[in-house]
Coordinates of C-alpha atoms and ligand atoms in Angstrom, one line a residue:
M1 CA 26.7 8.4 48.1
L2 CA 23.1 9.6 48.4
K3 CA 21.7 11.1 44.9
K4 CA 20.9 14.8 45.0
K5 CA 17.2 15.3 44.6
I6 CA 16.1 18.1 42.2
L7 CA 12.4 19.1 42.1
L8 CA 11.8 20.2 38.5
G9 CA 9.1 22.6 37.9
V10 CA 7.8 22.9 34.4
T11 CA 5.7 25.9 33.3
G12 CA 3.6 26.9 30.4
S13 CA 6.2 28.0 28.0
V14 CA 6.6 26.6 24.3
A15 CA 10.1 25.4 25.5
A16 CA 8.4 22.8 27.8
Y17 CA 9.1 20.1 25.3
K18 CA 12.9 20.6 26.3
A19 CA 12.1 19.5 29.9
A20 CA 12.0 15.8 28.4
E21 CA 15.5 16.1 27.3
L22 CA 16.6 18.0 30.4
I23 CA 15.1 15.2 32.5
R24 CA 17.4 12.6 30.8
L25 CA 20.4 14.9 31.2
L26 CA 19.8 15.4 35.0
R27 CA 19.5 11.6 35.5
K28 CA 22.6 11.0 33.5
N29 CA 24.2 13.4 35.9
D30 CA 23.1 11.2 38.8
F31 CA 20.3 13.6 40.0
F32 CA 17.0 12.1 41.4
V33 CA 14.3 14.0 39.6
Q34 CA 10.6 14.7 40.8
V35 CA 8.7 16.7 38.1
V36 CA 5.7 19.1 39.1
L37 CA 3.8 20.5 36.3
T38 CA 1.7 23.6 36.1
K39 CA -1.8 23.4 34.6
S40 CA -0.5 25.4 31.4
A41 CA 2.6 23.2 31.1
K42 CA 0.2 20.3 30.3
Q43 CA -0.9 22.0 27.2
F44 CA 2.8 21.6 26.0
V45 CA 3.9 18.4 27.4
T46 CA 2.2 15.2 28.7
P47 CA 2.6 14.1 32.4
L48 CA 3.0 10.6 31.1
T49 CA 6.2 11.5 28.9
L50 CA 7.9 13.1 31.9
Q51 CA 6.9 10.4 34.3
A52 CA 8.5 7.8 32.0
L53 CA 11.6 9.8 31.6
S54 CA 12.1 10.8 35.3
G55 CA 10.9 7.4 36.5
N56 CA 8.5 9.1 39.1
P57 CA 4.8 10.2 39.0
V58 CA 4.5 13.5 37.8
L59 CA 2.6 15.9 40.4
E60 CA 0.4 18.7 39.5
N61 CA -2.5 19.0 41.9
M62 CA -2.1 19.9 45.6
W63 CA -5.7 18.9 46.4
E64 CA -5.1 15.2 45.4
P65 CA -2.1 14.2 47.4
S66 CA -0.5 10.9 46.3
E67 CA 0.4 9.9 49.7
G68 CA 1.1 10.9 53.4
N69 CA -0.4 13.8 55.5
G70 CA -1.7 15.6 52.3
M71 CA 0.8 18.4 52.8
E72 CA 2.8 17.9 49.5
H73 CA 2.8 21.6 49.0
I74 CA 5.5 21.6 51.8
N75 CA 6.7 18.2 52.1
L76 CA 8.2 17.7 48.6
S77 CA 10.2 21.1 49.0
R78 CA 11.9 19.8 52.2
T79 CA 13.2 16.7 50.7
A80 CA 14.5 18.6 47.8
D81 CA 18.2 19.9 47.4
L82 CA 17.2 22.2 44.6
I83 CA 14.0 23.5 43.1
L84 CA 14.7 24.1 39.4
I85 CA 12.1 25.6 37.2
A86 CA 12.9 25.1 33.5
P87 CA 11.3 26.7 31.5
T88 CA 10.0 29.4 33.5
S89 CA 7.1 31.4 32.1
G90 CA 6.9 35.2 32.4
N91 CA 3.6 34.5 34.2
F92 CA 5.2 32.2 36.8
I93 CA 8.2 34.8 37.3
A94 CA 5.5 37.4 38.1
K95 CA 3.9 35.0 40.7
L96 CA 7.3 34.4 42.3
A97 CA 7.9 38.1 42.5
N98 CA 4.6 38.6 44.3
G99 CA 4.8 35.5 46.5
L100 CA 1.6 34.1 45.0
A101 CA 0.7 30.4 46.0
D102 CA -2.2 29.4 44.0
D103 CA -1.1 26.1 42.7
L104 CA 1.3 23.1 43.8
L105 CA 4.6 24.6 42.2
T106 CA 4.0 28.2 43.5
N107 CA 3.3 26.7 46.9
L108 CA 6.4 24.7 46.9
C109 CA 8.5 27.7 45.8
L110 CA 7.1 29.8 48.7
A111 CA 7.6 26.9 51.2
R112 CA 11.0 25.9 50.3
S113 CA 13.9 25.8 52.4
C114 CA 16.4 24.9 49.5
P115 CA 17.8 27.1 46.7
L116 CA 15.5 27.9 43.8
L117 CA 17.0 28.3 40.3
V118 CA 14.7 29.6 37.5
A119 CA 15.4 29.4 33.9
P120 CA 13.2 31.9 31.8
A121 CA 12.0 31.1 28.5
M122 CA 9.7 33.4 26.6
N123 CA 9.3 35.8 23.5
V124 CA 11.9 38.6 23.4
E125 CA 9.2 41.4 23.9
M126 CA 7.6 39.4 26.8
F127 CA 11.3 39.1 28.4
E128 CA 12.2 42.6 27.8
N129 CA 9.0 44.2 29.0
N130 CA 9.4 46.2 32.0
A131 CA 7.2 44.2 34.3
T132 CA 9.1 41.1 33.6
Q133 CA 12.5 42.9 34.1
R134 CA 11.1 44.4 37.3
N135 CA 9.8 40.9 38.5
L136 CA 13.3 39.3 37.8
K137 CA 15.0 42.1 39.7
A138 CA 12.7 41.5 42.7
I139 CA 13.2 37.7 42.6
K140 CA 16.9 38.1 42.4
E141 CA 17.1 40.4 45.4
D142 CA 15.0 37.7 47.3
G143 CA 17.7 35.3 46.6
V144 CA 16.2 33.4 43.8
L145 CA 19.0 32.2 41.2
I146 CA 18.5 32.9 37.6
S147 CA 20.0 31.0 34.7
G148 CA 19.8 32.6 31.0
P149 CA 17.9 33.2 29.0
D150 CA 19.8 32.9 25.7
L151 CA 19.9 35.0 22.6
G152 CA 18.8 33.5 19.3
E153 CA 15.9 32.5 17.0
Q154 CA 12.8 31.9 19.0
A155 CA 9.8 29.5 18.3
C156 CA 7.7 32.5 17.4
G157 CA 10.1 33.4 14.6
E158 CA 11.5 36.5 16.2
V159 CA 15.1 36.9 17.3
G160 CA 16.3 38.0 20.7
L161 CA 16.9 37.4 24.2
G162 CA 14.4 34.8 25.7
R163 CA 15.4 31.2 24.5
L164 CA 15.8 28.7 27.3
I165 CA 19.5 28.8 28.2
N166 CA 21.6 25.9 26.6
F167 CA 21.7 22.7 28.8
E168 CA 25.7 23.0 29.1
S169 CA 25.3 26.2 30.8
L170 CA 22.2 25.3 32.8
M171 CA 24.1 22.2 34.2
L172 CA 26.9 24.5 35.4
D173 CA 24.2 26.7 37.1
I174 CA 22.7 23.7 38.7
K175 CA 26.1 22.6 40.2
K176 CA 26.7 26.1 41.1
A177 CA 23.5 26.3 43.0
L178 CA 24.5 23.1 44.9
T179 CA 28.3 24.2 45.6
P180 CA 29.5 26.2 48.5
Q181 CA 30.3 29.6 47.0
I182 CA 34.0 30.0 48.3
F183 CA 35.2 32.2 45.7
I184 CA 32.3 34.7 45.7
N185 CA 33.5 38.3 44.8
K186 CA 36.7 36.7 43.6
K187 CA 37.9 37.2 40.1
I188 CA 40.1 34.4 38.4
L189 CA 42.1 34.8 35.4
I190 CA 43.2 31.4 33.7
S191 CA 45.4 31.0 30.5
S192 CA 44.6 27.7 28.8
G193 CA 45.3 25.7 25.6
A194 CA 48.3 25.6 23.1
T195 CA 49.9 28.5 21.4
V196 CA 50.6 28.4 17.7
E197 CA 53.6 30.1 16.2
K198 CA 53.6 30.5 12.5
I199 CA 56.6 29.4 10.3
D200 CA 55.3 30.5 7.1
E201 CA 51.9 31.3 5.6
A202 CA 50.7 27.6 5.8
R203 CA 52.8 26.0 8.7
A204 CA 53.1 26.4 12.4
I205 CA 54.8 25.1 15.5
T206 CA 52.3 24.2 18.4
N207 CA 52.1 21.6 21.1
L208 CA 49.7 18.8 22.4
S209 CA 47.9 20.8 25.1
S210 CA 44.1 20.1 24.6
G211 CA 42.8 22.9 26.8
L212 CA 41.0 20.5 29.0
M213 CA 42.7 21.3 32.1
G214 CA 42.0 25.0 31.8
L215 CA 38.4 24.5 30.8
N216 CA 37.7 22.3 33.8
L217 CA 39.4 24.8 36.3
A218 CA 37.2 27.5 34.6
K219 CA 34.0 25.7 35.0
T220 CA 34.7 24.6 38.4
A221 CA 35.8 27.9 39.6
Y222 CA 32.6 29.3 38.1
T223 CA 30.4 26.8 40.1
M224 CA 32.4 27.9 43.2
G225 CA 31.2 31.5 42.6
A226 CA 34.1 33.2 40.9
D227 CA 34.0 35.6 38.2
V228 CA 36.1 33.8 35.6
T229 CA 38.1 35.0 32.4
V230 CA 40.0 32.5 30.3
V231 CA 42.9 33.7 27.9
S232 CA 42.6 30.8 25.4
G233 CA 45.0 29.5 22.8
N234 CA 44.1 26.8 20.6
S235 CA 41.8 24.4 22.4
N236 CA 39.9 21.1 21.4
Y237 CA 36.9 22.5 23.6
E238 CA 34.5 25.3 23.6
L239 CA 34.2 27.4 26.6
P240 CA 30.6 27.8 28.1
Q241 CA 29.1 31.3 27.6
C242 CA 29.2 32.0 31.5
I243 CA 33.0 32.4 31.2
K244 CA 34.5 35.4 29.5
K245 CA 36.9 34.4 26.8
I246 CA 39.9 36.3 25.4
S247 CA 41.3 34.5 22.3
A248 CA 45.1 34.6 22.3
K249 CA 46.6 32.2 19.8
N250 CA 50.2 32.9 19.9
H251 CA 53.0 33.8 22.6
E252 CA 52.8 37.6 22.0
A253 CA 48.8 37.6 22.3
M254 CA 49.1 35.4 25.4
Y255 CA 51.6 37.8 27.0
Q256 CA 49.7 41.0 26.0
S257 CA 46.3 39.5 27.2
I258 CA 47.7 38.1 30.6
V259 CA 49.7 41.1 31.5
S260 CA 46.8 43.8 30.8
N261 CA 44.2 41.7 32.7
I262 CA 45.9 40.2 35.7
E263 CA 45.8 43.5 37.9
N264 CA 42.0 43.3 37.5
N265 CA 42.1 39.7 39.0
D266 CA 42.7 38.3 42.4
I267 CA 44.2 34.8 41.3
Y268 CA 46.1 33.8 38.2
I269 CA 46.3 30.2 36.9
S270 CA 48.8 29.6 34.3
A271 CA 47.4 26.4 32.5
A272 CA 48.3 27.2 29.0
A273 CA 51.1 25.5 27.1
I274 CA 52.8 28.7 25.8
S275 CA 55.7 28.3 23.4
D276 CA 59.2 28.9 25.0
Y277 CA 60.5 29.5 21.4
K278 CA 59.1 30.7 18.2
P279 CA 60.3 30.3 14.6
S280 CA 61.5 33.3 12.4
Y281 CA 58.6 33.9 10.0
T282 CA 58.9 33.4 6.2
K283 CA 56.7 35.3 4.1
G284 CA 54.6 33.0 1.6
K285 CA 55.2 29.3 1.6
I286 CA 58.6 27.8 2.0
K287 CA 59.1 25.6 -1.1
K288 CA 59.9 21.9 -0.9
G289 CA 63.7 21.6 -2.0
S290 CA 66.5 19.8 -0.4
N291 CA 65.9 16.9 2.1
L292 CA 67.1 18.9 5.0
I293 CA 66.0 22.3 6.0
S294 CA 66.5 24.1 9.4
I295 CA 64.4 26.6 11.1
D296 CA 65.8 29.3 13.4
L297 CA 64.0 29.4 16.8
E298 CA 64.2 32.5 19.0
K299 CA 63.6 32.1 22.8
T300 CA 60.3 33.9 23.8
K301 CA 59.8 36.1 26.9
D302 CA 59.2 34.0 30.1
I303 CA 55.6 35.1 30.7
L304 CA 55.3 33.4 34.2
S305 CA 58.6 34.8 35.4
Y306 CA 57.5 38.3 34.4
V307 CA 54.1 37.8 36.2
G308 CA 56.0 36.6 39.4
E309 CA 58.3 39.6 39.4
N310 CA 55.7 42.3 38.8
F311 CA 52.5 40.8 40.3
S312 CA 53.4 38.9 43.4
H313 CA 50.6 40.7 45.2
K314 CA 48.2 38.3 43.4
F315 CA 47.8 34.6 44.1
L316 CA 49.8 33.0 41.3
V317 CA 49.5 29.3 40.1
G318 CA 51.7 27.7 37.8
F319 CA 51.6 24.3 35.9
A320 CA 54.7 22.1 35.5
A321 CA 54.4 19.6 32.8
E322 CA 57.5 17.6 33.0
S323 CA 58.9 14.3 31.4
E324 CA 61.0 13.6 34.7
N325 CA 61.9 14.8 38.2
V326 CA 58.3 16.4 38.5
V327 CA 58.6 17.4 42.0
E328 CA 62.1 18.8 41.9
N329 CA 61.5 20.6 38.7
G330 CA 58.2 22.0 40.0
K331 CA 59.8 23.2 43.3
N332 CA 62.5 25.1 41.2
K333 CA 59.6 26.6 39.0
L334 CA 57.9 27.7 42.3
L335 CA 60.9 29.3 43.7
S336 CA 62.4 30.8 40.6
K337 CA 59.2 32.4 39.4
N338 CA 58.0 33.7 42.6
L339 CA 54.6 31.6 42.6
D340 CA 52.2 30.5 45.5
I341 CA 51.7 27.1 44.0
V342 CA 52.9 25.0 41.2
I343 CA 50.9 21.9 40.0
G344 CA 53.4 19.3 38.7
N345 CA 52.3 16.7 36.3
E346 CA 54.1 14.2 34.0
I347 CA 53.6 15.1 30.3
K348 CA 53.2 11.4 28.8
E349 CA 50.3 10.7 31.3
S350 CA 48.5 14.1 31.4
M351 CA 49.0 16.1 28.1
G352 CA 45.9 15.8 25.9
K353 CA 44.4 13.2 28.4
T354 CA 41.2 13.3 30.3
K355 CA 42.8 11.8 33.4
A356 CA 46.1 12.5 35.2
S357 CA 47.8 12.3 38.5
M358 CA 49.3 15.6 39.9
V359 CA 51.2 17.0 42.8
I360 CA 50.4 20.3 44.3
I361 CA 53.7 22.0 45.4
D362 CA 53.6 24.9 47.7
H363 CA 56.4 26.5 49.9
D364 CA 55.7 24.1 52.8
K365 CA 54.7 20.9 51.3
N366 CA 53.9 18.6 48.3
T367 CA 50.4 17.0 48.1
I368 CA 50.1 14.0 45.6
L369 CA 46.8 13.7 43.8
P370 CA 46.2 10.1 42.6
K371 CA 45.1 9.8 39.0
A372 CA 41.5 11.2 38.4
E373 CA 39.5 12.9 35.8
K374 CA 40.5 16.6 35.4
D375 CA 37.4 17.9 36.7
I376 CA 38.0 16.2 40.0
Q377 CA 41.5 17.4 40.2
S378 CA 40.3 21.0 39.4
R379 CA 38.1 20.9 42.4
I380 CA 40.8 19.7 44.7
I381 CA 43.3 22.3 43.2
L382 CA 40.8 25.2 43.6
E383 CA 39.7 24.1 47.2
Y384 CA 43.6 24.1 48.0
I385 CA 44.0 27.6 46.7
F386 CA 41.1 28.7 48.9
K387 CA 42.5 27.2 52.0
L388 CA 46.0 28.8 51.3
L389 CA 44.2 32.2 50.5
S390 CA 42.2 31.8 53.9
K391 CA 45.4 31.1 55.8
E392 CA 47.1 34.2 54.4
K393 CA 44.0 36.2 55.2
A394 CA 44.0 35.0 58.8
H395 CA 47.8 35.6 59.1
D396 CA 47.3 39.2 57.8
T397 CA 44.6 39.8 60.4
I398 CA 46.6 38.6 63.3
N399 CA 49.7 40.8 62.1
Ligands
LIG401 C1 1.4 28.5 22.2 C2 1.7 29.3 23.3 C3 3.0 29.4 23.6 C4 3.4 30.1 24.7 N1 4.8 30.2 25.0 C5 5.1 30.8 26.2 C6 6.5 31.0 26.6 O1 7.4 30.5 25.7 N2 6.9 31.6 27.5 C7 6.0 32.3 28.5 O2 6.3 32.9 29.5 N3 4.6 32.1 28.1 C8 4.2 31.5 27.0 N4 2.9 31.3 26.7 C9 1.9 31.9 27.7 C10 1.8 30.9 29.0 O3 1.4 29.7 28.6 C11 0.7 31.7 29.8 O4 1.1 33.0 30.3 C12 0.3 30.7 31.1 O5 -0.6 31.5 31.9 C13 1.4 30.4 31.8 O6 1.0 29.7 33.0 P1 2.1 28.9 34.2 O7 3.0 30.1 34.3 O8 1.2 28.8 35.3 O9 2.6 27.8 33.7 C14 2.5 30.6 25.6 C15 1.1 30.5 25.3 C16 0.8 30.0 24.1 C17 -0.7 29.6 23.9

């Protein structure tokens, strides 16, 4: 497959040094990177460093074209899949807002036919200044995509909004800029991770869910344009800042959080491993005594059944982690819980693992997904949901 080409603009922000690390990350993610510097950016970082890391000569001067017809200020933007400006100075945002074209990078932005994503980085007062906010609003209305900034301690010693966005979130925004926005204006609620039910003050019953599937679904849905909220139990992974998180560590918290948020969403994906039983709680710590003790377990409410009974007007997705008869058990779950689709998978080869084979079970057919990374499976599952939703919509329109 041909590599996607990112034209990386670097402007005169003190965060320009981070562009060096960013280039490495982009290349690691299989992007071809062409760097363009503003004159001020050269005060912060040398072209040679960025050339060495990107593997391409760094461009900065439109009056000294390196090859061809001398029209690099246009040509370069035609071959790019995305122009990314990271970091973007307050000055550069002002230029973009006014359509200025007084150097190579501003010309490329004005002449572009591909998406433009800017990642502002400046002092908090510069960022919050009315002029900067006005300029950001203007470029947003012009269709420019904006990533960040982050809140935190700044190079100048002040604290506030204005730090260059962290790279994990920036990478998601880059993917989002390059992905068809099939879930634009859609809200997706995902429950993810494992619940923990306390036995006593020190001990608990939990399960082996790592939260990776929910995380991948959330990240992928975000890149497809959805507004994503995750109700998160225990997880080995942190959610990126662009995903709203509601912490729900046990069954009761999961129940409350899902039921109170589902109406405000279009799609609910139940990817959490929620306890079917919870122990009776003993105050303090159970003392070591005889060789054998027993713990009474009480059946918990079936959240997904409740959701299927009361929210069938939403698109409902269940996961069925089974030790055997995946398709048969998944189909039973689909029908008995009144769901739109169920994703079946075998516990021993999916729980806590980064790769898994799965089967999408809907009311018409079963679709087998051969073993792959969970981010790939997430994309396939979300595209499948989109197709079913589009079919439902077409059916509603005809009737
Ligand atoms: C030490 C120093 C640090 C600076 N850091 C920033 C910054 O982080 N963000 C910003 O918007 N401007 C910063 N500036 C100001 C810009 O470099 C200045 O506005 C410049 O004209 C930007 O040019 P450009 O947008 O063409 O790259 C800094 C200036 C200096 C001297």
